[in-house]
PDB file of C-alpha atoms in Angstrom:
ATOM      1  CA  MET A   1       0.000   0.000   0.000  1.00 37.00           C
ATOM      2  CA  PRO A   2       1.456   3.380  -0.972  1.00 41.00           C
ATOM      3  CA  THR A   3       2.399   5.838   1.732  1.00 49.00           C
ATOM      4  CA  PRO A   4       0.357   9.036   1.996  1.00 68.00           C
ATOM      5  CA  THR A   5       3.237  11.085   0.585  1.00 68.00           C
ATOM      6  CA  SER A   6       3.779   8.772  -2.379  1.00 72.00           C
ATOM      7  CA  HIS A   7       0.032   9.076  -3.002  1.00 79.00           C
ATOM      8  CA  TRP A   8       0.411  12.878  -2.992  1.00 84.00           C
ATOM      9  CA  ILE A   9       3.194  12.628  -5.571  1.00 87.00           C
ATOM     10  CA  SER A  10       1.403  10.195  -7.887  1.00 85.00           C
ATOM     11  CA  THR A  11      -1.882  12.124  -7.709  1.00 86.00           C
ATOM     12  CA  PHE A  12      -0.088  15.410  -8.345  1.00 85.00           C
ATOM     13  CA  LEU A  13       1.811  14.001 -11.343  1.00 84.00           C
ATOM     14  CA  GLU A  14      -1.370  12.513 -12.803  1.00 83.00           C
ATOM     15  CA  ALA A  15      -3.074  15.897 -12.497  1.00 82.00           C
ATOM     16  CA  GLN A  16      -0.080  17.629 -14.095  1.00 80.00           C
ATOM     17  CA  ALA A  17      -0.245  15.272 -17.048  1.00 78.00           C
ATOM     18  CA  ALA A  18      -4.017  15.545 -17.456  1.00 78.00           C
ATOM     19  CA  GLU A  19      -4.598  19.224 -16.749  1.00 75.00           C
ATOM     20  CA  GLN A  20      -1.329  20.869 -17.718  1.00 71.00           C
ATOM     21  CA  GLY A  21      -0.177  18.471 -20.423  1.00 71.00           C
ATOM     22  CA  ALA A  22       3.175  18.117 -18.641  1.00 68.00           C
ATOM     23  CA  ALA A  23       5.826  16.387 -20.725  1.00 75.00           C
ATOM     24  CA  THR A  24       7.022  12.960 -19.640  1.00 79.00           C
ATOM     25  CA  ASN A  25      10.518  14.234 -18.861  1.00 82.00           C
ATOM     26  CA  THR A  26       9.063  17.022 -16.707  1.00 80.00           C
ATOM     27  CA  GLN A  27       6.932  14.510 -14.817  1.00 82.00           C
ATOM     28  CA  LEU A  28       9.915  12.236 -14.242  1.00 87.00           C
ATOM     29  CA  ALA A  29      12.083  15.108 -13.016  1.00 88.00           C
ATOM     30  CA  TYR A  30       9.342  16.416 -10.711  1.00 86.00           C
ATOM     31  CA  GLY A  31       8.762  12.905  -9.379  1.00 90.00           C
ATOM     32  CA  ARG A  32      12.465  12.495  -8.548  1.00 92.00           C
ATOM     33  CA  ASP A  33      12.618  15.958  -6.998  1.00 93.00           C
ATOM     34  CA  LEU A  34       9.556  15.406  -4.829  1.00 93.00           C
ATOM     35  CA  LYS A  35      10.766  11.970  -3.699  1.00 93.00           C
ATOM     36  CA  ASP A  36      14.064  13.547  -2.664  1.00 94.00           C
ATOM     37  CA  PHE A  37      12.217  16.222  -0.689  1.00 94.00           C
ATOM     38  CA  ASP A  38       9.985  13.526   0.837  1.00 93.00           C
ATOM     39  CA  HIS A  39      13.039  11.514   1.960  1.00 93.00           C
ATOM     40  CA  TRP A  40      14.646  14.658   3.389  1.00 95.00           C
ATOM     41  CA  LEU A  41      11.459  15.384   5.354  1.00 93.00           C
ATOM     42  CA  ALA A  42      11.154  11.766   6.510  1.00 92.00           C
ATOM     43  CA  ARG A  43      14.637  11.902   8.061  1.00 94.00           C
ATOM     44  CA  ARG A  44      13.227  14.712  10.206  1.00 93.00           C
ATOM     45  CA  ASP A  45      10.012  12.808  11.046  1.00 92.00           C
ATOM     46  CA  ARG A  46       7.989  15.144   8.835  1.00 91.00           C
ATOM     47  CA  ASP A  47       6.010  14.763   5.629  1.00 88.00           C
ATOM     48  CA  PHE A  48       4.272  16.890   3.023  1.00 89.00           C
ATOM     49  CA  SER A  49       1.198  17.365   5.184  1.00 87.00           C
ATOM     50  CA  ASP A  50       3.011  19.076   8.063  1.00 89.00           C
ATOM     51  CA  ALA A  51       6.115  20.676   6.505  1.00 91.00           C
ATOM     52  CA  THR A  52       6.599  24.365   7.222  1.00 92.00           C
ATOM     53  CA  ARG A  53       7.998  27.189   5.152  1.00 93.00           C
ATOM     54  CA  ALA A  54      11.174  27.067   7.258  1.00 93.00           C
ATOM     55  CA  GLU A  55      11.595  23.383   6.414  1.00 94.00           C
ATOM     56  CA  VAL A  56      11.139  23.988   2.694  1.00 93.00           C
ATOM     57  CA  GLU A  57      13.766  26.733   2.924  1.00 93.00           C
ATOM     58  CA  ALA A  58      16.075  24.452   4.930  1.00 93.00           C
ATOM     59  CA  TYR A  59      15.712  21.799   2.239  1.00 94.00           C
ATOM     60  CA  LEU A  60      16.739  24.319  -0.419  1.00 92.00           C
ATOM     61  CA  VAL A  61      19.782  25.276   1.666  1.00 92.00           C
ATOM     62  CA  HIS A  62      20.599  21.555   1.925  1.00 94.00           C
ATOM     63  CA  CYS A  63      20.371  21.290  -1.882  1.00 92.00           C
ATOM     64  CA  SER A  64      22.691  24.260  -2.268  1.00 91.00           C
ATOM     65  CA  ASP A  65      25.154  22.855   0.286  1.00 92.00           C
ATOM     66  CA  SER A  66      25.088  19.558  -1.631  1.00 92.00           C
ATOM     67  CA  GLY A  67      26.411  21.388  -4.675  1.00 91.00           C
ATOM     68  CA  LEU A  68      23.308  21.145  -6.844  1.00 91.00           C
ATOM     69  CA  ALA A  69      23.221  23.527  -9.795  1.00 89.00           C
ATOM     70  CA  ARG A  70      21.097  26.635  -9.531  1.00 88.00           C
ATOM     71  CA  SER A  71      18.836  25.338 -12.305  1.00 86.00           C
ATOM     72  CA  THR A  72      18.285  22.060 -10.430  1.00 89.00           C
ATOM     73  CA  ARG A  73      17.427  23.907  -7.220  1.00 90.00           C
ATOM     74  CA  ALA A  74      15.017  26.138  -9.150  1.00 90.00           C
ATOM     75  CA  ARG A  75      13.304  23.083 -10.671  1.00 90.00           C
ATOM     76  CA  ARG A  76      13.039  21.412  -7.252  1.00 92.00           C
ATOM     77  CA  LEU A  77      11.455  24.533  -5.772  1.00 92.00           C
ATOM     78  CA  SER A  78       9.072  24.719  -8.721  1.00 90.00           C
ATOM     79  CA  ALA A  79       8.005  21.112  -8.133  1.00 91.00           C
ATOM     80  CA  ILE A  80       7.494  21.760  -4.418  1.00 93.00           C
ATOM     81  CA  LYS A  81       5.518  24.957  -5.061  1.00 93.00           C
ATOM     82  CA  GLN A  82       3.290  23.254  -7.599  1.00 90.00           C
ATOM     83  CA  LEU A  83       2.732  20.264  -5.317  1.00 91.00           C
ATOM     84  CA  TYR A  84       1.647  22.512  -2.464  1.00 92.00           C
ATOM     85  CA  ARG A  85      -0.556  24.634  -4.733  1.00 91.00           C
ATOM     86  CA  PHE A  86      -2.215  21.411  -5.898  1.00 90.00           C
ATOM     87  CA  ALA A  87      -2.560  20.172  -2.292  1.00 89.00           C
ATOM     88  CA  PHE A  88      -4.144  23.466  -1.230  1.00 91.00           C
ATOM     89  CA  GLU A  89      -6.583  23.464  -4.169  1.00 89.00           C
ATOM     90  CA  GLU A  90      -7.516  19.822  -3.497  1.00 87.00           C
ATOM     91  CA  GLY A  91      -8.030  20.437   0.230  1.00 88.00           C
ATOM     92  CA  LEU A  92      -5.116  18.247   1.312  1.00 87.00           C
ATOM     93  CA  ARG A  93      -3.622  21.235   3.143  1.00 88.00           C
ATOM     94  CA  GLY A  94      -5.112  24.444   4.460  1.00 90.00           C
ATOM     95  CA  ASP A  95      -2.043  26.470   3.478  1.00 90.00           C
ATOM     96  CA  ASN A  96       0.807  26.564   1.008  1.00 89.00           C
ATOM     97  CA  PRO A  97       4.134  26.762   2.865  1.00 90.00           C
ATOM     98  CA  ALA A  98       6.124  27.366  -0.330  1.00 87.00           C
ATOM     99  CA  ILE A  99       4.045  30.138  -1.884  1.00 85.00           C
ATOM    100  CA  GLN A 100       6.315  33.061  -0.973  1.00 83.00           C
ATOM    101  CA  ILE A 101       9.706  31.380  -1.297  1.00 85.00           C
ATOM    102  CA  ALA A 102      11.864  33.020  -3.935  1.00 84.00           C
ATOM    103  CA  GLY A 103      13.870  30.729  -6.163  1.00 77.00           C
ATOM    104  CA  PRO A 104      17.585  30.850  -6.807  1.00 75.00           C
ATOM    105  CA  GLY A 105      17.066  32.089 -10.360  1.00 67.00           C
ATOM    106  CA  GLN A 106      18.825  30.730 -13.393  1.00 63.00           C
ATOM    107  CA  ASP A 107      22.471  30.888 -14.348  1.00 60.00           C
ATOM    108  CA  LYS A 108      23.085  33.437 -17.061  1.00 69.00           C
ATOM    109  CA  ARG A 109      24.638  31.361 -19.808  1.00 73.00           C
ATOM    110  CA  LEU A 110      24.767  31.960 -23.493  1.00 75.00           C
ATOM    111  CA  PRO A 111      23.796  29.025 -25.671  1.00 76.00           C
ATOM    112  CA  LYS A 112      26.564  27.152 -27.441  1.00 81.00           C
ATOM    113  CA  VAL A 113      26.616  27.807 -31.158  1.00 83.00           C
ATOM    114  CA  LEU A 114      28.118  26.016 -34.117  1.00 84.00           C
ATOM    115  CA  ALA A 115      30.644  27.589 -36.431  1.00 89.00           C
ATOM    116  CA  VAL A 116      29.444  28.386 -39.956  1.00 90.00           C
ATOM    117  CA  GLU A 117      31.596  25.558 -41.310  1.00 93.00           C
ATOM    118  CA  GLU A 118      30.000  23.074 -38.886  1.00 92.00           C
ATOM    119  CA  VAL A 119      26.499  24.132 -39.961  1.00 89.00           C
ATOM    120  CA  ASP A 120      27.476  23.810 -43.618  1.00 91.00           C
ATOM    121  CA  ARG A 121      28.798  20.283 -42.982  1.00 93.00           C
ATOM    122  CA  LEU A 122      25.602  19.275 -41.158  1.00 89.00           C
ATOM    123  CA  LEU A 123      23.372  20.574 -43.943  1.00 91.00           C
ATOM    124  CA  GLU A 124      25.545  18.909 -46.582  1.00 93.00           C
ATOM    125  CA  ALA A 125      25.443  15.603 -44.686  1.00 92.00           C
ATOM    126  CA  ALA A 126      21.641  15.835 -44.531  1.00 91.00           C
ATOM    127  CA  ARG A 127      21.450  16.475 -48.279  1.00 92.00           C
ATOM    128  CA  ASN A 128      23.549  13.382 -48.973  1.00 92.00           C
ATOM    129  CA  SER A 129      22.233  10.989 -46.295  1.00 88.00           C
ATOM    130  CA  GLY A 130      19.377   8.650 -47.062  1.00 88.00           C
ATOM    131  CA  ARG A 131      18.618   5.797 -49.424  1.00 91.00           C
ATOM    132  CA  ALA A 132      16.008   7.510 -51.551  1.00 93.00           C
ATOM    133  CA  PRO A 133      15.670  11.118 -52.739  1.00 92.00           C
ATOM    134  CA  GLU A 134      12.657  11.480 -50.421  1.00 93.00           C
ATOM    135  CA  ASP A 135      14.799  10.477 -47.424  1.00 92.00           C
ATOM    136  CA  ARG A 136      17.418  13.057 -48.357  1.00 92.00           C
ATOM    137  CA  GLN A 137      14.746  15.736 -48.765  1.00 93.00           C
ATOM    138  CA  ARG A 138      13.285  14.846 -45.372  1.00 92.00           C
ATOM    139  CA  ASN A 139      16.713  14.929 -43.712  1.00 91.00           C
ATOM    140  CA  THR A 140      17.501  18.288 -45.296  1.00 93.00           C
ATOM    141  CA  CYS A 141      14.151  19.683 -44.199  1.00 92.00           C
ATOM    142  CA  LEU A 142      14.679  18.480 -40.630  1.00 91.00           C
ATOM    143  CA  MET A 143      18.177  19.949 -40.375  1.00 90.00           C
ATOM    144  CA  GLU A 144      17.125  23.263 -41.911  1.00 92.00           C
ATOM    145  CA  LEU A 145      14.142  23.444 -39.554  1.00 91.00           C
ATOM    146  CA  LEU A 146      16.426  22.852 -36.558  1.00 89.00           C
ATOM    147  CA  TYR A 147      18.881  25.446 -37.795  1.00 88.00           C
ATOM    148  CA  ALA A 148      16.265  28.074 -38.670  1.00 90.00           C
ATOM    149  CA  THR A 149      14.146  27.805 -35.527  1.00 90.00           C
ATOM    150  CA  GLY A 150      16.527  26.736 -32.771  1.00 86.00           C
ATOM    151  CA  MET A 151      14.006  24.182 -31.512  1.00 88.00           C
ATOM    152  CA  ARG A 152      15.112  21.239 -29.469  1.00 88.00           C
ATOM    153  CA  VAL A 153      15.536  17.852 -31.116  1.00 87.00           C
ATOM    154  CA  SER A 154      12.833  16.458 -28.801  1.00 88.00           C
ATOM    155  CA  GLU A 155      10.448  19.155 -30.077  1.00 89.00           C
ATOM    156  CA  LEU A 156      11.355  18.357 -33.683  1.00 88.00           C
ATOM    157  CA  VAL A 157      10.778  14.614 -33.421  1.00 87.00           C
ATOM    158  CA  SER A 158       7.420  15.147 -31.689  1.00 87.00           C
ATOM    159  CA  LEU A 159       6.044  17.218 -34.569  1.00 85.00           C
ATOM    160  CA  PRO A 160       3.219  15.515 -36.472  1.00 83.00           C
TER     161      PRO A 160
END
């Protein structure tokens, strides 16, 4: 029989998928993040139902002290905030202990870019790769779409 906190996590993730259309990778990451928070709380004889704002903040300090990247800490806080918003809306809690906690923000990094020669080689490889002319046209279209839009490969392969 699942524990009450694992039930919170599974119910929350199901709602995220159904109502928000959360991507599978997002659900998996949130599930891992919330299980980590749950284990951290359990070591303190606490759980989601009775955690305080101070405990959520202490968990985030623990994550920082553990050397987690700023982006990882921001995602973990996002998962916790969304879980508690869901719990409040569903009547599982009368408050949201994470509502006013500010996140660590994101690292300011510029995206990595390819040199012009590298892009030319990729496009040329696409034009020449494939058994049939249709395959080569498809490959060229896919590479040019990636190059022109900057979309992620996962977004490209999920296009209809």
